[in-house]
C-alpha cells in the first residue's frame, strides 16, 4: 500500500514514518538511484512536519547508506547494494551474471612466485612452493566493486597464465582444466579502503570496506586458492540464511 502521509496519532515517531515513506519511494522507484530527493522544506510542507523531523529522517537514511549527500548540491538516492548470498560457492562472474550484470576485470598483476609464510600456511604447503598471484580489480557493468588478490597453487593454475582474464572467469578456466571445487571457507571483516586501493576502486581512501578472505578446496579436499578481497562497502552487502 502507498504510504500516504504521516499519522500524527500514531505512536511511531514522525521521523521514522518519514523514513519509511522515503524508503517506500525508493523501493517503488519513484525516486531512482542518482536522483535528488525533495528538500527538507518540501518534505515539511508536504507532510506537515518540522524541519528537525525531516532532517533526522534524511540524516539516518544517509547513515544507513540509502542516500548520500553532495556538498552544496543536495541529497541523492544511492545505488542499491549488491547482495551476495553467502551459501553457494560461486565466482564473481557468476554472482554478477545472476543479477543480470556483466563482470569484467582489470588484471593488475599475474606473477609466479614462491609462497611466503602466510600463503604457505593458508594453502597448507611448504614455504617457497610455487604459486600464481593474481591481482584484479573486479568490475560490475564497468563499475569497480572489489580488489581481489588470489594465490593459487601453480600446479593447479598454471594453465590460466596464458589466458586473458579481463573478460573471463578464473573459476570457469579452472573448471575447464579439470579442477572441481568442493567447498570454500570464507570470513568477513570490516575495514577501510587504503590509499593504494582507493584509486582502483574509485572511492576516497578511508571509505568503508568489506574484507573477505576465502580458502577454496578441490575435489580431494586440498586447498588450492587463498584469496583476499576488498569490496566497496557502499556497493555490497552479504546475506545468509540461518537454520536452527
Ligand atoms: C569470487 C571469490 C574469489 C574467486 C573469484 C573468481 O570473487 N571471492 O575467491 O577467486 O570469485 O572469480 P571469477 O571466476 O569471476 O574470475
mmCIF file of C-alpha atoms in Angstrom, residues 125-229:
data_model
loop_
_atom_site.group_PDB
_atom_site.id
_atom_site.type_symbol
_atom_site.label_atom_id
_atom_site.label_comp_id
_atom_site.label_asym_id
_atom_site.label_seq_id
_atom_site.Cartn_x
_atom_site.Cartn_y
_atom_site.Cartn_z
ATOM 1 C CA UNK A 125 52.149 -26.137 1.575
ATOM 2 C CA UNK A 126 55.819 -25.520 2.279
ATOM 3 C CA UNK A 127 57.190 -22.032 2.076
ATOM 4 C CA UNK A 128 58.666 -21.403 -1.307
ATOM 5 C CA UNK A 129 56.147 -23.627 -3.123
ATOM 6 C CA UNK A 130 55.386 -22.046 -6.479
ATOM 7 C CA UNK A 131 52.137 -20.133 -6.594
ATOM 8 C CA UNK A 132 50.373 -17.868 -9.052
ATOM 9 C CA UNK A 133 49.494 -14.493 -7.567
ATOM 10 C CA UNK A 134 46.719 -12.723 -9.418
ATOM 11 C CA UNK A 135 45.595 -9.232 -8.507
ATOM 12 C CA UNK A 136 42.474 -7.909 -10.193
ATOM 13 C CA UNK A 137 40.017 -5.048 -9.971
ATOM 14 C CA UNK A 138 36.581 -6.603 -10.354
ATOM 15 C CA UNK A 139 34.029 -4.527 -12.223
ATOM 16 C CA UNK A 140 30.260 -4.923 -12.462
ATOM 17 C CA UNK A 141 28.839 -3.253 -15.546
ATOM 18 C CA UNK A 142 32.098 -1.326 -15.773
ATOM 19 C CA UNK A 143 31.976 -0.009 -12.226
ATOM 20 C CA UNK A 144 34.665 -1.103 -9.738
ATOM 21 C CA UNK A 145 33.291 -3.297 -6.942
ATOM 22 C CA UNK A 146 36.297 -5.028 -5.447
ATOM 23 C CA UNK A 147 40.025 -5.572 -5.475
ATOM 24 C CA UNK A 148 40.943 -9.200 -5.283
ATOM 25 C CA UNK A 149 44.262 -10.942 -4.788
ATOM 26 C CA UNK A 150 44.190 -14.694 -5.407
ATOM 27 C CA UNK A 151 47.045 -17.026 -4.533
ATOM 28 C CA UNK A 152 46.719 -20.253 -6.454
ATOM 29 C CA UNK A 153 48.812 -23.403 -6.418
ATOM 30 C CA UNK A 154 50.938 -23.174 -9.560
ATOM 31 C CA UNK A 155 50.417 -26.846 -10.204
ATOM 32 C CA UNK A 156 46.677 -26.298 -10.420
ATOM 33 C CA UNK A 157 46.538 -22.862 -12.011
ATOM 34 C CA UNK A 158 49.445 -22.725 -14.447
ATOM 35 C CA UNK A 159 47.004 -23.086 -17.327
ATOM 36 C CA UNK A 160 45.459 -19.694 -16.627
ATOM 37 C CA UNK A 161 48.775 -17.918 -17.084
ATOM 38 C CA UNK A 162 48.182 -17.572 -20.815
ATOM 39 C CA UNK A 163 44.512 -16.660 -20.502
ATOM 40 C CA UNK A 164 43.383 -13.068 -20.796
ATOM 41 C CA UNK A 165 41.318 -12.815 -17.622
ATOM 42 C CA UNK A 166 39.936 -9.350 -18.296
ATOM 43 C CA UNK A 167 36.775 -10.794 -19.831
ATOM 44 C CA UNK A 168 36.981 -14.304 -18.463
ATOM 45 C CA UNK A 169 36.170 -16.115 -15.265
ATOM 46 C CA UNK A 170 39.063 -17.668 -13.356
ATOM 47 C CA UNK A 171 36.760 -20.358 -11.971
ATOM 48 C CA UNK A 172 35.467 -21.291 -15.408
ATOM 49 C CA UNK A 173 39.029 -21.594 -16.672
ATOM 50 C CA UNK A 174 39.982 -23.756 -13.694
ATOM 51 C CA UNK A 175 36.949 -25.958 -14.283
ATOM 52 C CA UNK A 176 37.962 -26.389 -17.902
ATOM 53 C CA UNK A 177 41.351 -27.505 -16.615
ATOM 54 C CA UNK A 178 39.623 -30.203 -14.557
ATOM 55 C CA UNK A 179 39.537 -28.568 -11.136
ATOM 56 C CA UNK A 180 36.439 -29.488 -9.138
ATOM 57 C CA UNK A 181 35.710 -27.169 -6.274
ATOM 58 C CA UNK A 182 34.223 -28.924 -3.284
ATOM 59 C CA UNK A 183 33.875 -26.130 -0.745
ATOM 60 C CA UNK A 184 35.289 -22.840 0.495
ATOM 61 C CA UNK A 185 35.827 -21.296 3.886
ATOM 62 C CA UNK A 186 35.104 -17.617 3.906
ATOM 63 C CA UNK A 187 35.423 -14.873 6.512
ATOM 64 C CA UNK A 188 34.232 -11.269 6.601
ATOM 65 C CA UNK A 189 35.751 -8.321 8.336
ATOM 66 C CA UNK A 190 35.123 -4.596 8.395
ATOM 67 C CA UNK A 191 37.909 -2.355 7.162
ATOM 68 C CA UNK A 192 38.853 0.785 5.334
ATOM 69 C CA UNK A 193 39.927 1.350 1.756
ATOM 70 C CA UNK A 194 43.673 2.105 1.783
ATOM 71 C CA UNK A 195 45.421 4.864 -0.118
ATOM 72 C CA UNK A 196 46.727 2.376 -2.677
ATOM 73 C CA UNK A 197 43.327 0.725 -3.187
ATOM 74 C CA UNK A 198 41.361 3.950 -3.415
ATOM 75 C CA UNK A 199 42.223 4.861 -6.988
ATOM 76 C CA UNK A 200 41.392 1.374 -8.263
ATOM 77 C CA UNK A 201 38.043 1.307 -6.501
ATOM 78 C CA UNK A 202 37.087 4.861 -7.412
ATOM 79 C CA UNK A 203 36.334 5.888 -3.817
ATOM 80 C CA UNK A 204 38.287 8.087 -1.382
ATOM 81 C CA UNK A 205 40.898 6.443 0.854
ATOM 82 C CA UNK A 206 39.362 5.680 4.239
ATOM 83 C CA UNK A 207 35.981 4.695 2.755
ATOM 84 C CA UNK A 208 34.347 1.702 4.441
ATOM 85 C CA UNK A 209 35.291 -1.670 3.030
ATOM 86 C CA UNK A 210 34.162 -5.238 3.419
ATOM 87 C CA UNK A 211 37.213 -7.504 3.633
ATOM 88 C CA UNK A 212 36.599 -11.051 2.510
ATOM 89 C CA UNK A 213 39.033 -13.947 2.758
ATOM 90 C CA UNK A 214 38.439 -17.281 1.114
ATOM 91 C CA UNK A 215 40.203 -20.603 1.010
ATOM 92 C CA UNK A 216 38.850 -22.876 -1.695
ATOM 93 C CA UNK A 217 39.257 -26.652 -1.680
ATOM 94 C CA UNK A 218 39.360 -29.074 -4.597
ATOM 95 C CA UNK A 219 37.763 -32.493 -5.013
ATOM 96 C CA UNK A 220 40.490 -34.046 -2.872
ATOM 97 C CA UNK A 221 39.803 -31.555 -0.108
ATOM 98 C CA UNK A 222 43.092 -29.858 -0.781
ATOM 99 C CA UNK A 223 43.185 -26.046 -0.583
ATOM 100 C CA UNK A 224 44.250 -24.621 -3.928
ATOM 101 C CA UNK A 225 43.207 -20.978 -3.626
ATOM 102 C CA UNK A 226 43.688 -18.327 -0.948
ATOM 103 C CA UNK A 227 42.009 -15.026 -1.772
ATOM 104 C CA UNK A 228 41.885 -11.663 -0.065
ATOM 105 C CA UNK A 229 39.373 -9.154 -1.369
#
